[in-house]
PDB file of C-alpha atoms and ligand atoms in Angstrom:
ATOM      1  CA  MET A 273       0.923 345.192 247.799  1.00  0.00           C
ATOM      2  CA  SER A 274       1.792 341.981 249.577  1.00  0.00           C
ATOM      3  CA  ALA A 275       5.334 340.649 249.689  1.00  0.00           C
ATOM      4  CA  VAL A 276       6.071 337.861 247.251  1.00  0.00           C
ATOM      5  CA  PRO A 277       8.794 335.244 247.546  1.00  0.00           C
ATOM      6  CA  ALA A 278      11.895 335.943 245.461  1.00  0.00           C
ATOM      7  CA  THR A 279      11.568 332.724 243.462  1.00  0.00           C
ATOM      8  CA  GLY A 280       8.771 330.214 244.014  1.00  0.00           C
ATOM      9  CA  GLY A 281       5.279 330.703 245.327  1.00  0.00           C
ATOM     10  CA  ASP A 282       2.120 332.346 244.166  1.00  0.00           C
ATOM     11  CA  ASN A 283       3.795 335.226 242.349  1.00  0.00           C
ATOM     12  CA  GLY A 284       2.612 334.229 238.901  1.00  0.00           C
ATOM     13  CA  HIS A 285       6.123 333.247 237.766  1.00  0.00           C
ATOM     14  CA  GLY A 286       7.643 330.681 240.077  1.00  0.00           C
ATOM     15  CA  PRO A 287       6.362 327.106 240.241  1.00  0.00           C
ATOM     16  CA  ARG A 288       3.814 326.294 242.889  1.00  0.00           C
ATOM     17  CA  HIS A 289       4.068 322.517 242.618  1.00  0.00           C
ATOM     18  CA  VAL A 290       7.401 320.747 242.111  1.00  0.00           C
ATOM     19  CA  ALA A 291       7.815 316.961 241.975  1.00  0.00           C
ATOM     20  CA  ILE A 292      11.098 315.112 242.261  1.00  0.00           C
ATOM     21  CA  ILE A 293      12.216 311.669 241.115  1.00  0.00           C
ATOM     22  CA  MET A 294      14.943 311.069 243.690  1.00  0.00           C
ATOM     23  CA  ASP A 295      17.410 308.910 241.785  1.00  0.00           C
ATOM     24  CA  GLY A 296      21.030 307.942 242.299  1.00  0.00           C
ATOM     25  CA  ASN A 297      21.292 306.733 245.906  1.00  0.00           C
ATOM     26  CA  GLY A 298      22.790 303.411 244.802  1.00  0.00           C
ATOM     27  CA  ARG A 299      25.347 305.042 242.495  1.00  0.00           C
ATOM     28  CA  TRP A 300      26.304 307.542 245.190  1.00  0.00           C
ATOM     29  CA  ALA A 301      27.102 304.617 247.517  1.00  0.00           C
ATOM     30  CA  ARG A 302      28.817 302.502 244.855  1.00  0.00           C
ATOM     31  CA  ARG A 303      31.182 305.316 243.955  1.00  0.00           C
ATOM     32  CA  ARG A 304      32.307 305.358 247.572  1.00  0.00           C
ATOM     33  CA  HIS A 305      32.401 301.553 247.927  1.00  0.00           C
ATOM     34  CA  LEU A 306      29.654 301.795 250.517  1.00  0.00           C
ATOM     35  CA  PRO A 307      26.547 299.620 250.932  1.00  0.00           C
ATOM     36  CA  ARG A 308      23.488 300.821 248.975  1.00  0.00           C
ATOM     37  CA  VAL A 309      21.624 301.365 252.216  1.00  0.00           C
ATOM     38  CA  LEU A 310      24.057 304.123 253.140  1.00  0.00           C
ATOM     39  CA  GLY A 311      23.150 305.847 249.901  1.00  0.00           C
ATOM     40  CA  HIS A 312      19.494 305.679 250.914  1.00  0.00           C
ATOM     41  CA  GLN A 313      20.375 307.040 254.367  1.00  0.00           C
ATOM     42  CA  ARG A 314      22.094 310.005 252.759  1.00  0.00           C
ATOM     43  CA  GLY A 315      19.063 310.232 250.491  1.00  0.00           C
ATOM     44  CA  VAL A 316      16.877 310.805 253.527  1.00  0.00           C
ATOM     45  CA  GLU A 317      19.113 313.689 254.576  1.00  0.00           C
ATOM     46  CA  ALA A 318      18.627 315.158 251.101  1.00  0.00           C
ATOM     47  CA  VAL A 319      14.853 314.768 251.564  1.00  0.00           C
ATOM     48  CA  ARG A 320      15.083 316.685 254.844  1.00  0.00           C
ATOM     49  CA  ARG A 321      17.141 319.500 253.240  1.00  0.00           C
ATOM     50  CA  THR A 322      14.814 319.652 250.254  1.00  0.00           C
ATOM     51  CA  VAL A 323      11.605 319.858 252.282  1.00  0.00           C
ATOM     52  CA  ARG A 324      13.067 322.729 254.308  1.00  0.00           C
ATOM     53  CA  ALA A 325      14.278 324.470 251.156  1.00  0.00           C
ATOM     54  CA  ALA A 326      10.964 324.006 249.351  1.00  0.00           C
ATOM     55  CA  ALA A 327       9.052 325.609 252.218  1.00  0.00           C
ATOM     56  CA  GLU A 328      11.606 328.425 252.439  1.00  0.00           C
ATOM     57  CA  LEU A 329      11.474 329.052 248.686  1.00  0.00           C
ATOM     58  CA  GLY A 330       7.710 329.405 248.877  1.00  0.00           C
ATOM     59  CA  LEU A 331       6.431 326.296 247.120  1.00  0.00           C
ATOM     60  CA  SER A 332       2.811 325.317 247.770  1.00  0.00           C
ATOM     61  CA  ALA A 333       3.424 321.642 247.042  1.00  0.00           C
ATOM     62  CA  LEU A 334       6.408 319.315 246.907  1.00  0.00           C
ATOM     63  CA  THR A 335       5.853 315.748 245.694  1.00  0.00           C
ATOM     64  CA  LEU A 336       8.557 313.121 246.170  1.00  0.00           C
ATOM     65  CA  TYR A 337       8.760 309.696 244.525  1.00  0.00           C
ATOM     66  CA  ALA A 338       9.952 307.560 247.439  1.00  0.00           C
ATOM     67  CA  PHE A 339       8.834 304.043 246.498  1.00  0.00           C
ATOM     68  CA  SER A 340       7.464 302.880 243.175  1.00  0.00           C
ATOM     69  CA  THR A 341       5.299 299.861 242.432  1.00  0.00           C
ATOM     70  CA  GLU A 342       8.428 298.416 240.778  1.00  0.00           C
ATOM     71  CA  ASN A 343      10.650 298.898 243.856  1.00  0.00           C
ATOM     72  CA  TRP A 344       9.226 295.696 245.418  1.00  0.00           C
ATOM     73  CA  ARG A 345      11.471 293.822 242.974  1.00  0.00           C
ATOM     74  CA  ARG A 346      14.577 294.976 244.854  1.00  0.00           C
ATOM     75  CA  PRO A 347      16.281 292.603 247.316  1.00  0.00           C
ATOM     76  CA  GLU A 348      14.245 292.020 250.454  1.00  0.00           C
ATOM     77  CA  ASP A 349      16.822 293.631 252.753  1.00  0.00           C
ATOM     78  CA  GLU A 350      16.906 296.803 250.626  1.00  0.00           C
ATOM     79  CA  VAL A 351      13.098 297.053 250.668  1.00  0.00           C
ATOM     80  CA  ALA A 352      13.136 296.552 254.444  1.00  0.00           C
ATOM     81  CA  ALA A 353      15.817 299.230 254.833  1.00  0.00           C
ATOM     82  CA  LEU A 354      13.800 301.719 252.739  1.00  0.00           C
ATOM     83  CA  MET A 355      10.692 301.037 254.839  1.00  0.00           C
ATOM     84  CA  GLY A 356      12.705 301.492 258.035  1.00  0.00           C
ATOM     85  CA  LEU A 357      14.147 304.788 256.795  1.00  0.00           C
ATOM     86  CA  LEU A 358      10.729 306.053 255.809  1.00  0.00           C
ATOM     87  CA  LYS A 359       9.252 305.178 259.191  1.00  0.00           C
ATOM     88  CA  HIS A 360      12.167 306.744 261.069  1.00  0.00           C
ATOM     89  CA  PHE A 361      12.049 309.873 258.895  1.00  0.00           C
ATOM     90  CA  ILE A 362       8.355 310.449 259.560  1.00  0.00           C
ATOM     91  CA  GLN A 363       8.788 309.803 263.268  1.00  0.00           C
ATOM     92  CA  THR A 364      11.776 312.118 263.702  1.00  0.00           C
ATOM     93  CA  ASP A 365      10.670 314.946 261.417  1.00  0.00           C
ATOM     94  CA  LEU A 366       6.941 315.012 262.076  1.00  0.00           C
ATOM     95  CA  GLU A 367       7.049 317.668 264.775  1.00  0.00           C
ATOM     96  CA  GLU A 368       9.158 319.996 262.640  1.00  0.00           C
ATOM     97  CA  PHE A 369       6.669 319.601 259.781  1.00  0.00           C
ATOM     98  CA  ALA A 370       3.766 320.196 262.087  1.00  0.00           C
ATOM     99  CA  ARG A 371       5.362 323.325 263.562  1.00  0.00           C
ATOM    100  CA  ASN A 372       6.096 324.715 260.113  1.00  0.00           C
ATOM    101  CA  GLY A 373       2.536 324.291 258.884  1.00  0.00           C
ATOM    102  CA  ILE A 374       3.426 321.508 256.455  1.00  0.00           C
ATOM    103  CA  ARG A 375       0.718 318.964 255.616  1.00  0.00           C
ATOM    104  CA  LEU A 376       1.823 315.434 254.866  1.00  0.00           C
ATOM    105  CA  LYS A 377       0.002 313.624 252.086  1.00  0.00           C
ATOM    106  CA  VAL A 378       0.634 310.164 250.703  1.00  0.00           C
ATOM    107  CA  ILE A 379      -0.259 308.979 247.207  1.00  0.00           C
ATOM    108  CA  GLY A 380      -0.176 305.381 246.044  1.00  0.00           C
ATOM    109  CA  ASP A 381      -1.426 302.168 247.570  1.00  0.00           C
ATOM    110  CA  THR A 382       0.003 301.810 251.081  1.00  0.00           C
ATOM    111  CA  SER A 383      -2.290 298.876 251.939  1.00  0.00           C
ATOM    112  CA  ALA A 384       0.551 296.511 250.993  1.00  0.00           C
ATOM    113  CA  PHE A 385       2.787 298.030 253.697  1.00  0.00           C
ATOM    114  CA  ALA A 386       3.388 296.567 257.155  1.00  0.00           C
ATOM    115  CA  PRO A 387       0.869 297.666 259.832  1.00  0.00           C
ATOM    116  CA  ASP A 388       3.490 299.642 261.797  1.00  0.00           C
ATOM    117  CA  ILE A 389       4.360 301.734 258.715  1.00  0.00           C
ATOM    118  CA  ILE A 390       0.677 302.307 257.930  1.00  0.00           C
ATOM    119  CA  ALA A 391       0.109 303.423 261.538  1.00  0.00           C
ATOM    120  CA  VAL A 392       2.990 305.932 261.401  1.00  0.00           C
ATOM    121  CA  ILE A 393       1.731 307.335 258.082  1.00  0.00           C
ATOM    122  CA  ASP A 394      -1.857 307.595 259.360  1.00  0.00           C
ATOM    123  CA  HIS A 395      -0.701 309.349 262.519  1.00  0.00           C
ATOM    124  CA  ALA A 396       1.422 311.832 260.533  1.00  0.00           C
ATOM    125  CA  ARG A 397      -1.454 312.567 258.179  1.00  0.00           C
ATOM    126  CA  ALA A 398      -3.851 313.152 261.057  1.00  0.00           C
ATOM    127  CA  ARG A 399      -1.320 315.263 263.005  1.00  0.00           C
ATOM    128  CA  THR A 400      -0.766 317.617 260.048  1.00  0.00           C
ATOM    129  CA  ALA A 401      -4.261 317.482 258.500  1.00  0.00           C
ATOM    130  CA  ALA A 402      -5.259 320.979 259.628  1.00  0.00           C
ATOM    131  CA  ASN A 403      -2.028 322.594 258.421  1.00  0.00           C
ATOM    132  CA  THR A 404      -2.384 325.116 255.637  1.00  0.00           C
ATOM    133  CA  GLY A 405       1.246 325.605 254.554  1.00  0.00           C
ATOM    134  CA  MET A 406       3.139 323.584 251.974  1.00  0.00           C
ATOM    135  CA  VAL A 407       1.801 320.127 251.139  1.00  0.00           C
ATOM    136  CA  MET A 408       4.540 317.507 251.148  1.00  0.00           C
ATOM    137  CA  THR A 409       3.318 314.513 249.196  1.00  0.00           C
ATOM    138  CA  VAL A 410       5.201 311.255 249.393  1.00  0.00           C
ATOM    139  CA  ALA A 411       4.514 308.752 246.622  1.00  0.00           C
ATOM    140  CA  LEU A 412       4.606 305.256 248.125  1.00  0.00           C
ATOM    141  CA  ASN A 413       3.877 302.079 246.182  1.00  0.00           C
ATOM    142  CA  TYR A 414       2.801 304.563 243.552  1.00  0.00           C
ATOM    143  CA  GLY A 415       2.496 304.016 239.813  1.00  0.00           C
ATOM    144  CA  SER A 416       0.999 306.500 237.395  1.00  0.00           C
ATOM    145  CA  ARG A 417      -0.721 303.898 235.206  1.00  0.00           C
ATOM    146  CA  ASP A 418      -2.353 302.391 238.271  1.00  0.00           C
ATOM    147  CA  GLU A 419      -3.466 305.860 239.423  1.00  0.00           C
ATOM    148  CA  ILE A 420      -4.969 306.702 236.016  1.00  0.00           C
ATOM    149  CA  ALA A 421      -6.747 303.321 235.810  1.00  0.00           C
ATOM    150  CA  ARG A 422      -8.210 303.810 239.309  1.00  0.00           C
ATOM    151  CA  ALA A 423      -9.274 307.368 238.455  1.00  0.00           C
ATOM    152  CA  ALA A 424     -10.925 306.213 235.219  1.00  0.00           C
ATOM    153  CA  ARG A 425     -12.842 303.486 237.081  1.00  0.00           C
ATOM    154  CA  ALA A 426     -14.003 305.985 239.718  1.00  0.00           C
ATOM    155  CA  ALA A 427     -15.038 308.468 237.015  1.00  0.00           C
ATOM    156  CA  ALA A 428     -16.932 305.749 235.121  1.00  0.00           C
ATOM    157  CA  ALA A 429     -18.759 304.707 238.293  1.00  0.00           C
ATOM    158  CA  LYS A 430     -20.026 308.294 238.664  1.00  0.00           C
ATOM    159  CA  GLY A 431     -20.920 308.935 235.004  1.00  0.00           C
ATOM    160  CA  ALA A 432     -19.074 310.062 231.908  1.00  0.00           C
ATOM    161  CA  ILE A 433     -15.369 309.478 231.400  1.00  0.00           C
ATOM    162  CA  THR A 434     -13.906 312.826 230.376  1.00  0.00           C
ATOM    163  CA  VAL A 435     -10.554 314.513 230.871  1.00  0.00           C
ATOM    164  CA  ASP A 436     -12.042 316.554 233.697  1.00  0.00           C
ATOM    165  CA  SER A 437     -13.839 313.643 235.369  1.00  0.00           C
ATOM    166  CA  ILE A 438     -10.641 311.560 235.384  1.00  0.00           C
ATOM    167  CA  ALA A 439      -8.544 314.504 236.612  1.00  0.00           C
ATOM    168  CA  ALA A 440     -10.965 314.997 239.491  1.00  0.00           C
ATOM    169  CA  GLU A 441     -10.336 311.423 240.685  1.00  0.00           C
ATOM    170  CA  LEU A 442      -6.536 311.479 240.559  1.00  0.00           C
ATOM    171  CA  ASP A 443      -4.653 311.117 243.852  1.00  0.00           C
ATOM    172  CA  THR A 444      -3.335 314.646 243.307  1.00  0.00           C
ATOM    173  CA  ALA A 445      -6.727 316.257 242.600  1.00  0.00           C
ATOM    174  CA  ASP A 446      -6.437 318.518 245.651  1.00  0.00           C
ATOM    175  CA  LEU A 447      -2.953 319.802 244.746  1.00  0.00           C
ATOM    176  CA  PRO A 448      -2.060 322.750 242.485  1.00  0.00           C
ATOM    177  CA  PRO A 449      -1.259 321.764 238.876  1.00  0.00           C
ATOM    178  CA  LEU A 450       2.189 320.253 238.527  1.00  0.00           C
ATOM    179  CA  ASP A 451       4.617 322.907 237.254  1.00  0.00           C
ATOM    180  CA  LEU A 452       8.014 321.252 237.324  1.00  0.00           C
ATOM    181  CA  ILE A 453       9.392 317.700 237.508  1.00  0.00           C
ATOM    182  CA  ILE A 454      13.009 317.235 238.493  1.00  0.00           C
ATOM    183  CA  ARG A 455      14.860 313.942 238.099  1.00  0.00           C
ATOM    184  CA  THR A 456      18.314 313.562 239.566  1.00  0.00           C
ATOM    185  CA  SER A 457      21.173 311.252 238.524  1.00  0.00           C
ATOM    186  CA  GLY A 458      21.144 312.024 234.812  1.00  0.00           C
ATOM    187  CA  GLU A 459      18.465 309.480 233.837  1.00  0.00           C
ATOM    188  CA  VAL A 460      15.925 310.926 231.414  1.00  0.00           C
ATOM    189  CA  ARG A 461      12.679 309.038 232.102  1.00  0.00           C
ATOM    190  CA  LEU A 462       9.423 309.526 233.995  1.00  0.00           C
ATOM    191  CA  SER A 463       9.405 305.929 235.271  1.00  0.00           C
ATOM    192  CA  ASN A 464       5.628 305.792 235.743  1.00  0.00           C
ATOM    193  CA  PHE A 465       5.570 308.964 237.872  1.00  0.00           C
ATOM    194  CA  LEU A 466       2.803 311.586 237.521  1.00  0.00           C
ATOM    195  CA  MET A 467       2.420 310.941 233.796  1.00  0.00           C
ATOM    196  CA  TRP A 468      -1.021 312.537 233.557  1.00  0.00           C
ATOM    197  CA  GLN A 469       0.009 315.519 235.678  1.00  0.00           C
ATOM    198  CA  ALA A 470       3.193 316.010 233.630  1.00  0.00           C
ATOM    199  CA  ALA A 471       1.257 316.872 230.456  1.00  0.00           C
ATOM    200  CA  TYR A 472       2.173 320.558 230.740  1.00  0.00           C
ATOM    201  CA  ALA A 473       4.932 320.444 233.354  1.00  0.00           C
ATOM    202  CA  GLU A 474       8.459 321.636 232.696  1.00  0.00           C
ATOM    203  CA  MET A 475      11.030 318.884 233.105  1.00  0.00           C
ATOM    204  CA  LEU A 476      14.537 319.167 234.393  1.00  0.00           C
ATOM    205  CA  PHE A 477      17.017 316.308 234.393  1.00  0.00           C
ATOM    206  CA  LEU A 478      20.004 317.027 236.612  1.00  0.00           C
ATOM    207  CA  ASP A 479      23.362 315.299 236.725  1.00  0.00           C
ATOM    208  CA  VAL A 480      23.544 315.455 240.517  1.00  0.00           C
ATOM    209  CA  LEU A 481      22.977 312.222 242.474  1.00  0.00           C
ATOM    210  CA  TRP A 482      20.097 312.457 244.938  1.00  0.00           C
ATOM    211  CA  PRO A 483      22.186 312.299 248.170  1.00  0.00           C
ATOM    212  CA  ASP A 484      24.064 315.421 246.971  1.00  0.00           C
ATOM    213  CA  PHE A 485      20.873 317.397 246.236  1.00  0.00           C
ATOM    214  CA  GLY A 486      20.046 320.371 248.412  1.00  0.00           C
ATOM    215  CA  HIS A 487      18.740 323.917 248.728  1.00  0.00           C
ATOM    216  CA  ASP A 488      20.887 325.409 245.964  1.00  0.00           C
ATOM    217  CA  HIS A 489      19.881 322.760 243.413  1.00  0.00           C
ATOM    218  CA  LEU A 490      16.215 323.417 244.130  1.00  0.00           C
ATOM    219  CA  ALA A 491      16.697 327.180 244.017  1.00  0.00           C
ATOM    220  CA  GLU A 492      18.527 326.859 240.677  1.00  0.00           C
ATOM    221  CA  ALA A 493      15.803 324.547 239.309  1.00  0.00           C
ATOM    222  CA  ILE A 494      13.181 327.132 240.250  1.00  0.00           C
ATOM    223  CA  ALA A 495      15.255 329.864 238.599  1.00  0.00           C
ATOM    224  CA  GLU A 496      15.491 327.749 235.430  1.00  0.00           C
ATOM    225  CA  TYR A 497      11.718 327.263 235.483  1.00  0.00           C
ATOM    226  CA  VAL A 498      11.232 331.027 235.769  1.00  0.00           C
ATOM    227  CA  ARG A 499      13.629 331.584 232.817  1.00  0.00           C
ATOM    228  CA  ARG A 500      11.667 329.109 230.676  1.00  0.00           C
ATOM    229  CA  GLU A 501       8.367 330.718 231.641  1.00  0.00           C
ATOM    230  CA  ARG A 502       9.760 334.111 230.601  1.00  0.00           C
ATOM    231  CA  ARG A 503      10.850 332.732 227.238  1.00  0.00           C
ATOM    232  CA  PHE A 504       7.768 330.716 226.398  1.00  0.00           C
ATOM    233  CA  GLY A 505       5.240 332.300 228.755  1.00  0.00           C
ATOM    234  CA  GLY A 506       1.757 333.358 227.917  1.00  0.00           C
ATOM    235  CA  ARG A 507      -0.080 330.816 229.991  1.00  0.00           C
TER     236      ARG A 507
HETATM  237  C1  FPP B 611      16.627 305.883 243.890  1.00  0.00           C
HETATM  238  O1  FPP B 611      17.952 305.498 244.076  1.00  0.00           O
HETATM  239  C2  FPP B 611      15.938 306.076 245.136  1.00  0.00           C
HETATM  240  C3  FPP B 611      14.990 305.240 245.643  1.00  0.00           C
HETATM  241  C4  FPP B 611      14.529 304.029 244.979  1.00  0.00           C
HETATM  242  C5  FPP B 611      14.331 305.497 246.915  1.00  0.00           C
HETATM  243  C6  FPP B 611      14.246 306.925 247.353  1.00  0.00           C
HETATM  244  C7  FPP B 611      14.114 306.901 248.799  1.00  0.00           C
HETATM  245  C8  FPP B 611      14.702 307.742 249.667  1.00  0.00           C
HETATM  246  C9  FPP B 611      15.469 308.929 249.266  1.00  0.00           C
HETATM  247  C10 FPP B 611      14.623 307.490 251.124  1.00  0.00           C
HETATM  248  C11 FPP B 611      13.260 307.326 251.747  1.00  0.00           C
HETATM  249  C12 FPP B 611      12.284 308.378 251.422  1.00  0.00           C
HETATM  250  C13 FPP B 611      11.757 309.300 252.258  1.00  0.00           C
HETATM  251  C14 FPP B 611      10.659 310.206 251.790  1.00  0.00           C
HETATM  252  C15 FPP B 611      12.208 309.462 253.647  1.00  0.00           C
HETATM  253  P1  FPP B 611      18.453 304.162 243.425  1.00  0.00           P
HETATM  254  O2  FPP B 611      18.632 303.163 244.525  1.00  0.00           O
HETATM  255  O3  FPP B 611      17.538 303.743 242.328  1.00  0.00           O
HETATM  256  O4  FPP B 611      19.826 304.625 242.862  1.00  0.00           O
HETATM  257  P2  FPP B 611      20.627 304.008 241.632  1.00  0.00           P
HETATM  258  O5  FPP B 611      19.754 304.181 240.424  1.00  0.00           O
HETATM  259  O6  FPP B 611      21.866 304.833 241.592  1.00  0.00           O
HETATM  260  O7  FPP B 611      20.896 302.565 241.983  1.00  0.00           O
END
């Protein structure tokens, strides 16, 4: 019998694919009378902790909502700061991902991004393309309605529009089914994130602000998922 991870992973109980709406960076900063950008900086550290934890806890896929189609409406300097943080994060953490077998995937329309950001993303994707460990998907300029509309158009171009033909064209078609969505900061909304994929996912809305999120929150979320599966299981 092969060893199975204690919590997540392919053990028939734990989630394989977890997605996170990383919310609360601004409130974290405001509570400390700090600029919003500092909240986002701390948010990146939470991303780093969470990616490490997700791999350690045996997830096959971790999907993070980093920039929505609505985030362009934020002040120009905040958008620029988020782009800078994203670029820096990929540049500094890429080698660790690569070494740990993580594959980087991006969903959403990055064509609107500056050429230097697109180049960094393309390089990271290519560098980790052959990796077979956890898939870390970053949703950038992503919106679920846009994704579903694109998938429906692609399905129609090939033939019949059915649930399966649309599902096959979604940006996430190559990922395991979504098991669990976590949103931090106490807000209880999907905000145009993975709405199709969430049809059968468990949802967990946590009171922690994203910059405070870490290994133990993810481990506890996985444990809660396992408890729910035990209660309502049968899938
Ligand atoms: C929500 O906080 C968070 C965001 C809009 C961006 C999330 C981005 C990061 C954590 C950093 C970059 C990402 C990666 C993958 C390196 P908010 O500003 O909406 O918080 P608020 O609701 O409290 O104002």
